[in-house]
PDB file of C-alpha atoms in Angstrom:
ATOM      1  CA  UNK A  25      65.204  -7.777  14.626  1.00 44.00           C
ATOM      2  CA  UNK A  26      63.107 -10.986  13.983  1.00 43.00           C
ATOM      3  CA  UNK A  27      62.645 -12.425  10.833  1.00 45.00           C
ATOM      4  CA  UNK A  28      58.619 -10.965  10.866  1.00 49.00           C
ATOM      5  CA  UNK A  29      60.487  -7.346  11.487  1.00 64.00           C
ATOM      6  CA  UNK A  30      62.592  -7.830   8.665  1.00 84.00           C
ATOM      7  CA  UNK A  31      63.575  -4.455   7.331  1.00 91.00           C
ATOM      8  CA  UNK A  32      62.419  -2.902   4.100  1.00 94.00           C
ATOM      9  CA  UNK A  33      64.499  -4.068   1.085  1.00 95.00           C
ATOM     10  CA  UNK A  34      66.577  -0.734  -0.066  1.00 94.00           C
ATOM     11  CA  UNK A  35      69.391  -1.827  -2.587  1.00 97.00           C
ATOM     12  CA  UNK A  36      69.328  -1.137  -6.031  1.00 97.00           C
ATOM     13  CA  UNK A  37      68.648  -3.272  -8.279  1.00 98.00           C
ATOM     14  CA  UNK A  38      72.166  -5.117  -9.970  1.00 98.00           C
ATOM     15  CA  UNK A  39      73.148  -4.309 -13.627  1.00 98.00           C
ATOM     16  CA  UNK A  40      74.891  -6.803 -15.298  1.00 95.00           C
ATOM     17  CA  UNK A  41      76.815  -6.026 -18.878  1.00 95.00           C
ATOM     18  CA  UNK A  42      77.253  -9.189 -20.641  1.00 92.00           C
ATOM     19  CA  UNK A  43      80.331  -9.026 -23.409  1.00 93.00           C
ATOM     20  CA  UNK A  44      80.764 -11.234 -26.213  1.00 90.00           C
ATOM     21  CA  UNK A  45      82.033 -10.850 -29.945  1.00 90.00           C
ATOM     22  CA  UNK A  46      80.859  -9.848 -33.491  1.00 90.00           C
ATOM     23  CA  UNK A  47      81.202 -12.198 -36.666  1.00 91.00           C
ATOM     24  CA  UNK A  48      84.522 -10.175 -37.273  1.00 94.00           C
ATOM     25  CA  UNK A  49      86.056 -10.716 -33.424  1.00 92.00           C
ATOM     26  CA  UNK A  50      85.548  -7.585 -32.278  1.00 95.00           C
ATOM     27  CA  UNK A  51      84.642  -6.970 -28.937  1.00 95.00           C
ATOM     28  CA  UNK A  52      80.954  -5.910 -28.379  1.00 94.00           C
ATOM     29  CA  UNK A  53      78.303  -5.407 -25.969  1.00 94.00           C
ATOM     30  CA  UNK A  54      76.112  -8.287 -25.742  1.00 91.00           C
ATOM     31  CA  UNK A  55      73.536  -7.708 -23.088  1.00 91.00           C
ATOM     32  CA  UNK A  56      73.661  -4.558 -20.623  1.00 96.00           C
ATOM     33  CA  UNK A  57      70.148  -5.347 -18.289  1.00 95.00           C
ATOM     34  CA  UNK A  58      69.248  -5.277 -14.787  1.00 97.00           C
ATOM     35  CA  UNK A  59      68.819  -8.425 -12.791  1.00 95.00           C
ATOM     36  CA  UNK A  60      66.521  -8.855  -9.946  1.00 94.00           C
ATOM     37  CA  UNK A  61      66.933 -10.396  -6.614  1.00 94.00           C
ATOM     38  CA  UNK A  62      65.233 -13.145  -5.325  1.00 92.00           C
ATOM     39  CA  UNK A  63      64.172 -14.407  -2.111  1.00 92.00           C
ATOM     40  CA  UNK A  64      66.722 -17.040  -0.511  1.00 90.00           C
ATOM     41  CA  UNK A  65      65.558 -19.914   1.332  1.00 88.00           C
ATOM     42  CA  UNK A  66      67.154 -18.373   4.356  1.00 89.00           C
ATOM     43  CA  UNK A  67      64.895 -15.536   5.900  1.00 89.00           C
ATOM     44  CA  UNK A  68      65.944 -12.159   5.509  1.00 91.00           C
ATOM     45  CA  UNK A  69      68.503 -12.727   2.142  1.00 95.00           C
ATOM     46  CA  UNK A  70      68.260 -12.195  -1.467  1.00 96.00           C
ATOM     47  CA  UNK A  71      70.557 -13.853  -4.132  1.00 94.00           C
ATOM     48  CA  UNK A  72      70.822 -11.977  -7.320  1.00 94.00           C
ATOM     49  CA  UNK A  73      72.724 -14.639  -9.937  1.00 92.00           C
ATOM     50  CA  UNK A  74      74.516 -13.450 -12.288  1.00 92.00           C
ATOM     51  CA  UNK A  75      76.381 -15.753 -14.072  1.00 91.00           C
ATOM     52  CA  UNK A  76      77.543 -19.360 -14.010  1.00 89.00           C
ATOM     53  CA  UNK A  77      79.678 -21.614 -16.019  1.00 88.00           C
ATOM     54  CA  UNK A  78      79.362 -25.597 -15.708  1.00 86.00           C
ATOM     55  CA  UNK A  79      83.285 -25.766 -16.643  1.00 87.00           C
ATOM     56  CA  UNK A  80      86.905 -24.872 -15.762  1.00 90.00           C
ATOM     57  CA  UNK A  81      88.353 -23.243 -17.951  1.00 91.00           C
ATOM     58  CA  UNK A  82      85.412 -21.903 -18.998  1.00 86.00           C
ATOM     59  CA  UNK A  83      84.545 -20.990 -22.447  1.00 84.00           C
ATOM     60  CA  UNK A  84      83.831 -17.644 -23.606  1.00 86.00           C
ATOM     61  CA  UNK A  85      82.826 -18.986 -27.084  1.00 82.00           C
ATOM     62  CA  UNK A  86      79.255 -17.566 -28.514  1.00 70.00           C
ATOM     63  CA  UNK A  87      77.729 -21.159 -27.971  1.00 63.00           C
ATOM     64  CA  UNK A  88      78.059 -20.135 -23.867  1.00 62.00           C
ATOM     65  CA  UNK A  89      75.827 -16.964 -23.849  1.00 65.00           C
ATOM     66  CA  UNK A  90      73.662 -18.960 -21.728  1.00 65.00           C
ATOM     67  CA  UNK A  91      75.647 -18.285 -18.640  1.00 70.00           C
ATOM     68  CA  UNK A  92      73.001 -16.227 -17.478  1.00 68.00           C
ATOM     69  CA  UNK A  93      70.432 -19.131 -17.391  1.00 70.00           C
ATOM     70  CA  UNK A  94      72.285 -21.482 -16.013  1.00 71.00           C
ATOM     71  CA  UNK A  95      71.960 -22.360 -12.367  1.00 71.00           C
ATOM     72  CA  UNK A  96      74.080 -23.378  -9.675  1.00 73.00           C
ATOM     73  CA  UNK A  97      73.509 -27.374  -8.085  1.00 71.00           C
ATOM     74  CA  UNK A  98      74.620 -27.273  -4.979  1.00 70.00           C
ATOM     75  CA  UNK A  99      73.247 -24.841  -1.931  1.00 69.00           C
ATOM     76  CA  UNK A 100      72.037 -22.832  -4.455  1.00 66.00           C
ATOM     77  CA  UNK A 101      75.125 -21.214  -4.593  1.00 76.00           C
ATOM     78  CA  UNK A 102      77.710 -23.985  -5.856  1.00 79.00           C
ATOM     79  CA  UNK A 103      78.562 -24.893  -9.733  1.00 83.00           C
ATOM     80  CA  UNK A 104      80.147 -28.307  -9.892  1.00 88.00           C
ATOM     81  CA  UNK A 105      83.371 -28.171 -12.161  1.00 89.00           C
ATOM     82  CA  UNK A 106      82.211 -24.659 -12.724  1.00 88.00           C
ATOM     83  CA  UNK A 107      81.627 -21.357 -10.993  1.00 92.00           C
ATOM     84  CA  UNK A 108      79.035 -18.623 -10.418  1.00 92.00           C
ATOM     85  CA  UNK A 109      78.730 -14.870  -9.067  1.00 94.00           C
ATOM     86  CA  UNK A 110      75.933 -13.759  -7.584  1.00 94.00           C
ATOM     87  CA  UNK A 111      75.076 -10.487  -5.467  1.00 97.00           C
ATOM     88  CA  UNK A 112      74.086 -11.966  -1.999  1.00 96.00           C
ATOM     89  CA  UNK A 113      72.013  -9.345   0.282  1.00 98.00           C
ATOM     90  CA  UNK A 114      71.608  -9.963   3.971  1.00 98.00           C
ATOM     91  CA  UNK A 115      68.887  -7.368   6.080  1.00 97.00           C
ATOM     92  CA  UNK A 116      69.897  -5.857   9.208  1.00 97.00           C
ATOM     93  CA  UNK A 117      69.605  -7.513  12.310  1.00 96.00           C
ATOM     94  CA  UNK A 118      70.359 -10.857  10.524  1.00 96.00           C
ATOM     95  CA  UNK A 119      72.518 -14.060   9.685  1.00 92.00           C
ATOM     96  CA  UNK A 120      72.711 -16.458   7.419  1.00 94.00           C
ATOM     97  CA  UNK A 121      73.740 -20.032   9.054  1.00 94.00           C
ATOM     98  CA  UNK A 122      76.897 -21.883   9.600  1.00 95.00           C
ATOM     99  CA  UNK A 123      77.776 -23.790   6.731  1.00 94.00           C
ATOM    100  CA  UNK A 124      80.733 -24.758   4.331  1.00 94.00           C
ATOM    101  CA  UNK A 125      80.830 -25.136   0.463  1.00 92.00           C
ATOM    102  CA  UNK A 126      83.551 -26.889  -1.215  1.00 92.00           C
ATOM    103  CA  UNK A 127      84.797 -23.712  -3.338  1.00 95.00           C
ATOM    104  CA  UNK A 128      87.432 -20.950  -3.665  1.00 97.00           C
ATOM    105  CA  UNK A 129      85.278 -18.120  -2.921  1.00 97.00           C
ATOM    106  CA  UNK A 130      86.201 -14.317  -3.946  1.00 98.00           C
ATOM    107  CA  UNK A 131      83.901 -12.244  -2.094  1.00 99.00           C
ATOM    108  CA  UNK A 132      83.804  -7.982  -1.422  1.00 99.00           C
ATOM    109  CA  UNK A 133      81.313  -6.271   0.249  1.00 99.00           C
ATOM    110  CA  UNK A 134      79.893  -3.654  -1.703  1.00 99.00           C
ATOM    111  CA  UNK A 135      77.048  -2.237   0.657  1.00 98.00           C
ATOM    112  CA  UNK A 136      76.565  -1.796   4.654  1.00 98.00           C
ATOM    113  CA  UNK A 137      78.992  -3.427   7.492  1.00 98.00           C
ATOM    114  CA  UNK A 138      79.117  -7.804   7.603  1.00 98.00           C
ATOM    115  CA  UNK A 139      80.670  -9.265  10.509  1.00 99.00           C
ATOM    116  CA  UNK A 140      82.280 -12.667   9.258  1.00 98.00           C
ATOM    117  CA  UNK A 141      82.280 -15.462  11.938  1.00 98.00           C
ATOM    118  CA  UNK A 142      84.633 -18.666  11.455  1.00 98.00           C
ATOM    119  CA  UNK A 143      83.992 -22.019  13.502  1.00 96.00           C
ATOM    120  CA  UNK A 144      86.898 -21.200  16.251  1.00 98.00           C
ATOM    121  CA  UNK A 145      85.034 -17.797  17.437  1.00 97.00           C
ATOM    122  CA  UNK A 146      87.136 -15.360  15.466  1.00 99.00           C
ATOM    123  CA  UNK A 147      85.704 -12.930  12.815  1.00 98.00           C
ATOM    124  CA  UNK A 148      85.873  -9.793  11.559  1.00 99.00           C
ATOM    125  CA  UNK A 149      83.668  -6.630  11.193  1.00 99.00           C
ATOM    126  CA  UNK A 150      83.650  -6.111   7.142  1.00 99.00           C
ATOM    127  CA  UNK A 151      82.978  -2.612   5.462  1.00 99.00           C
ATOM    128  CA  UNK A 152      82.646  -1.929   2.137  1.00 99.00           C
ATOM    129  CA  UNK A 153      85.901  -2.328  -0.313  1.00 99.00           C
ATOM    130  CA  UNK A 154      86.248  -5.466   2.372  1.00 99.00           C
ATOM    131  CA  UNK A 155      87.744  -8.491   0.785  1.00 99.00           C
ATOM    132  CA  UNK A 156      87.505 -12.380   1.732  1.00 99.00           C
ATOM    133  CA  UNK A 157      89.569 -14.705   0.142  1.00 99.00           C
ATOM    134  CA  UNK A 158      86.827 -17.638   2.091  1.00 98.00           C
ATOM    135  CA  UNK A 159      88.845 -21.493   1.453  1.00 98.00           C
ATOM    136  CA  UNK A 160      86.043 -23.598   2.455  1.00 96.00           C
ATOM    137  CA  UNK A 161      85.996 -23.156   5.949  1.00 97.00           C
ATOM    138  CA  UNK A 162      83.101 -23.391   7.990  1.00 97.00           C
ATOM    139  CA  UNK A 163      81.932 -19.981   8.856  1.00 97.00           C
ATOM    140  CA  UNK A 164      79.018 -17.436   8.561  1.00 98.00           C
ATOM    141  CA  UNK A 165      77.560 -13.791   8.258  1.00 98.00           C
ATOM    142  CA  UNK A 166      76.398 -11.736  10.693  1.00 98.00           C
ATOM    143  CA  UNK A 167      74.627  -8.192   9.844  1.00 98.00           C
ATOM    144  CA  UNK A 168      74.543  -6.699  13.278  1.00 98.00           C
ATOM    145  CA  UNK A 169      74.288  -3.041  11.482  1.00 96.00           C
ATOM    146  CA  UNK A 170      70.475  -1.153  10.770  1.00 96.00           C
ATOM    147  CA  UNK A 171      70.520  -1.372   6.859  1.00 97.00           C
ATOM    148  CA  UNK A 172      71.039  -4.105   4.318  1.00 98.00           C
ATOM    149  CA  UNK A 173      74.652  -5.238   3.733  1.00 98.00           C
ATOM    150  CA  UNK A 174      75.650  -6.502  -0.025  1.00 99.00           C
ATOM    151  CA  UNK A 175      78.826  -8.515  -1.024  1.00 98.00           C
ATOM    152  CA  UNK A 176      79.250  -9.995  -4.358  1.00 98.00           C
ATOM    153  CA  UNK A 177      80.992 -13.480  -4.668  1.00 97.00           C
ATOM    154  CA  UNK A 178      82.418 -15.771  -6.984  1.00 97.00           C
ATOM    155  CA  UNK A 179      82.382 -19.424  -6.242  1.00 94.00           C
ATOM    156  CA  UNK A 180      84.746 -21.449  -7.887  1.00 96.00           C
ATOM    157  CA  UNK A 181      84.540 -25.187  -7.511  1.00 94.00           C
ATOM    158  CA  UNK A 182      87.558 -27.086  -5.547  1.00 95.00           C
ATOM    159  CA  UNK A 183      88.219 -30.334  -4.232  1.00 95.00           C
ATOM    160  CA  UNK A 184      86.821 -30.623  -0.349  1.00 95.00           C
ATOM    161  CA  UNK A 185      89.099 -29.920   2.481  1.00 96.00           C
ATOM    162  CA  UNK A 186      91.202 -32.536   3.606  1.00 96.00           C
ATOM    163  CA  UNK A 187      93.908 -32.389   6.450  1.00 95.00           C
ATOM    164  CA  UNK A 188      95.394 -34.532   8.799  1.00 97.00           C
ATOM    165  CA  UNK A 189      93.884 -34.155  12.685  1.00 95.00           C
ATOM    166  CA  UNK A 190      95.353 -34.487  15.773  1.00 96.00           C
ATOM    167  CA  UNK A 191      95.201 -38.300  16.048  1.00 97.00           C
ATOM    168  CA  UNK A 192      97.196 -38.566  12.820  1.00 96.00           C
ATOM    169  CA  UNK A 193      93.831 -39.544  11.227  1.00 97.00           C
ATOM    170  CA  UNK A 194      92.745 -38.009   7.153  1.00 96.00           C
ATOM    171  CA  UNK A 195      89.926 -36.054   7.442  1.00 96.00           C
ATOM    172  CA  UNK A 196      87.926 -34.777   4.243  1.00 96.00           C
ATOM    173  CA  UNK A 197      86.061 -31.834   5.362  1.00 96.00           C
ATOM    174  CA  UNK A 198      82.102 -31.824   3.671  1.00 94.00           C
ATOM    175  CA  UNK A 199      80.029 -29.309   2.531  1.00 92.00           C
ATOM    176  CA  UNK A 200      76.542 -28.344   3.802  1.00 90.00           C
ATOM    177  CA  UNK A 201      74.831 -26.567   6.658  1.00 88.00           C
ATOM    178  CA  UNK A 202      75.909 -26.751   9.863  1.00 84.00           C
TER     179      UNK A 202
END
């Protein structure tokens, strides 16, 4: 399927409950709303953020309901010193790029079959419950089913890659798209 063919978009839209605190520190229900998608700079994806903290540890004080405004700096995708869950929807037939972000990522697919290619040739045919535990390696997505596949990830911010190659050189491993 080319990008002009791209398939209709058919997920639901994502509800997000937002929890916070009343004056007497009871737990409450802050903001329960549904977020819409939006159109990623890579054909044939949507990105749905849903929440993002400039910080680690974060803080859950009243002062940080903003969370849901914030956006990410890097790729689109990437908090720095922070992190940030979003609802990432690729259409059938489709792939978004090699690339690598410096982050701890947390990622389960929720909708439709992703096949998950790594930079050596190996990957792995994902269904939903799937879960990647992605280290900042350089890899990518492939939806080689016939309807749209969903996986929701957090992205936590960690220090680049570095390792040691096989001339006994230090390597520090950078972000960006391949």
């Amino acid at each position: 399927m080319t990008v002009e063919t791209v398939a209709p978009y058919t997920l639901p839209v994502v509800r997000r409950l937002i929890t916070s605190h009343t004056p007497e520190g009871k737990g409450t229900i802050h903001r329960d709303e549904k977020v819409e998608s939006y159109l990623s700079p890579i054909k044939g994806c949507r990105i749905t953020p849903l929440w993002t903290t400039t910080e680690s540890p974060a803080i859950n004080s009243e002062q940080t309901l903003d969370g849901a405004g914030l956006a990410p700096d890097r790729m689109h995708i990437v908090s720095t010193n922070g992190s940030h869950i979003g609802a990432f929807d690729v259409a059938p037939g489709l792939e978004v790029p090699t690339h690598r972000t410096s982050t701890l990522d947390y990622i389960i697919l929720v909708n439709g079959e992703l096949t998950s290619v790594m930079e050596d040739g190996t990957e792995s045919i994902l269904t939903p419950g799937d879960i990647v535990i992605q280290r900042g390696t350089q890899h990518k997505w492939e939806n080689r089913g016939t309807t749209w596949a969903r996986f929701i990830a957090v992205l936590v911010d960690a220090k680049p890659v570095e390792l040691v190659n096989k001339e006994g050189e230090n390597v520090v491993l950078k972000e960006g798209w391949a």
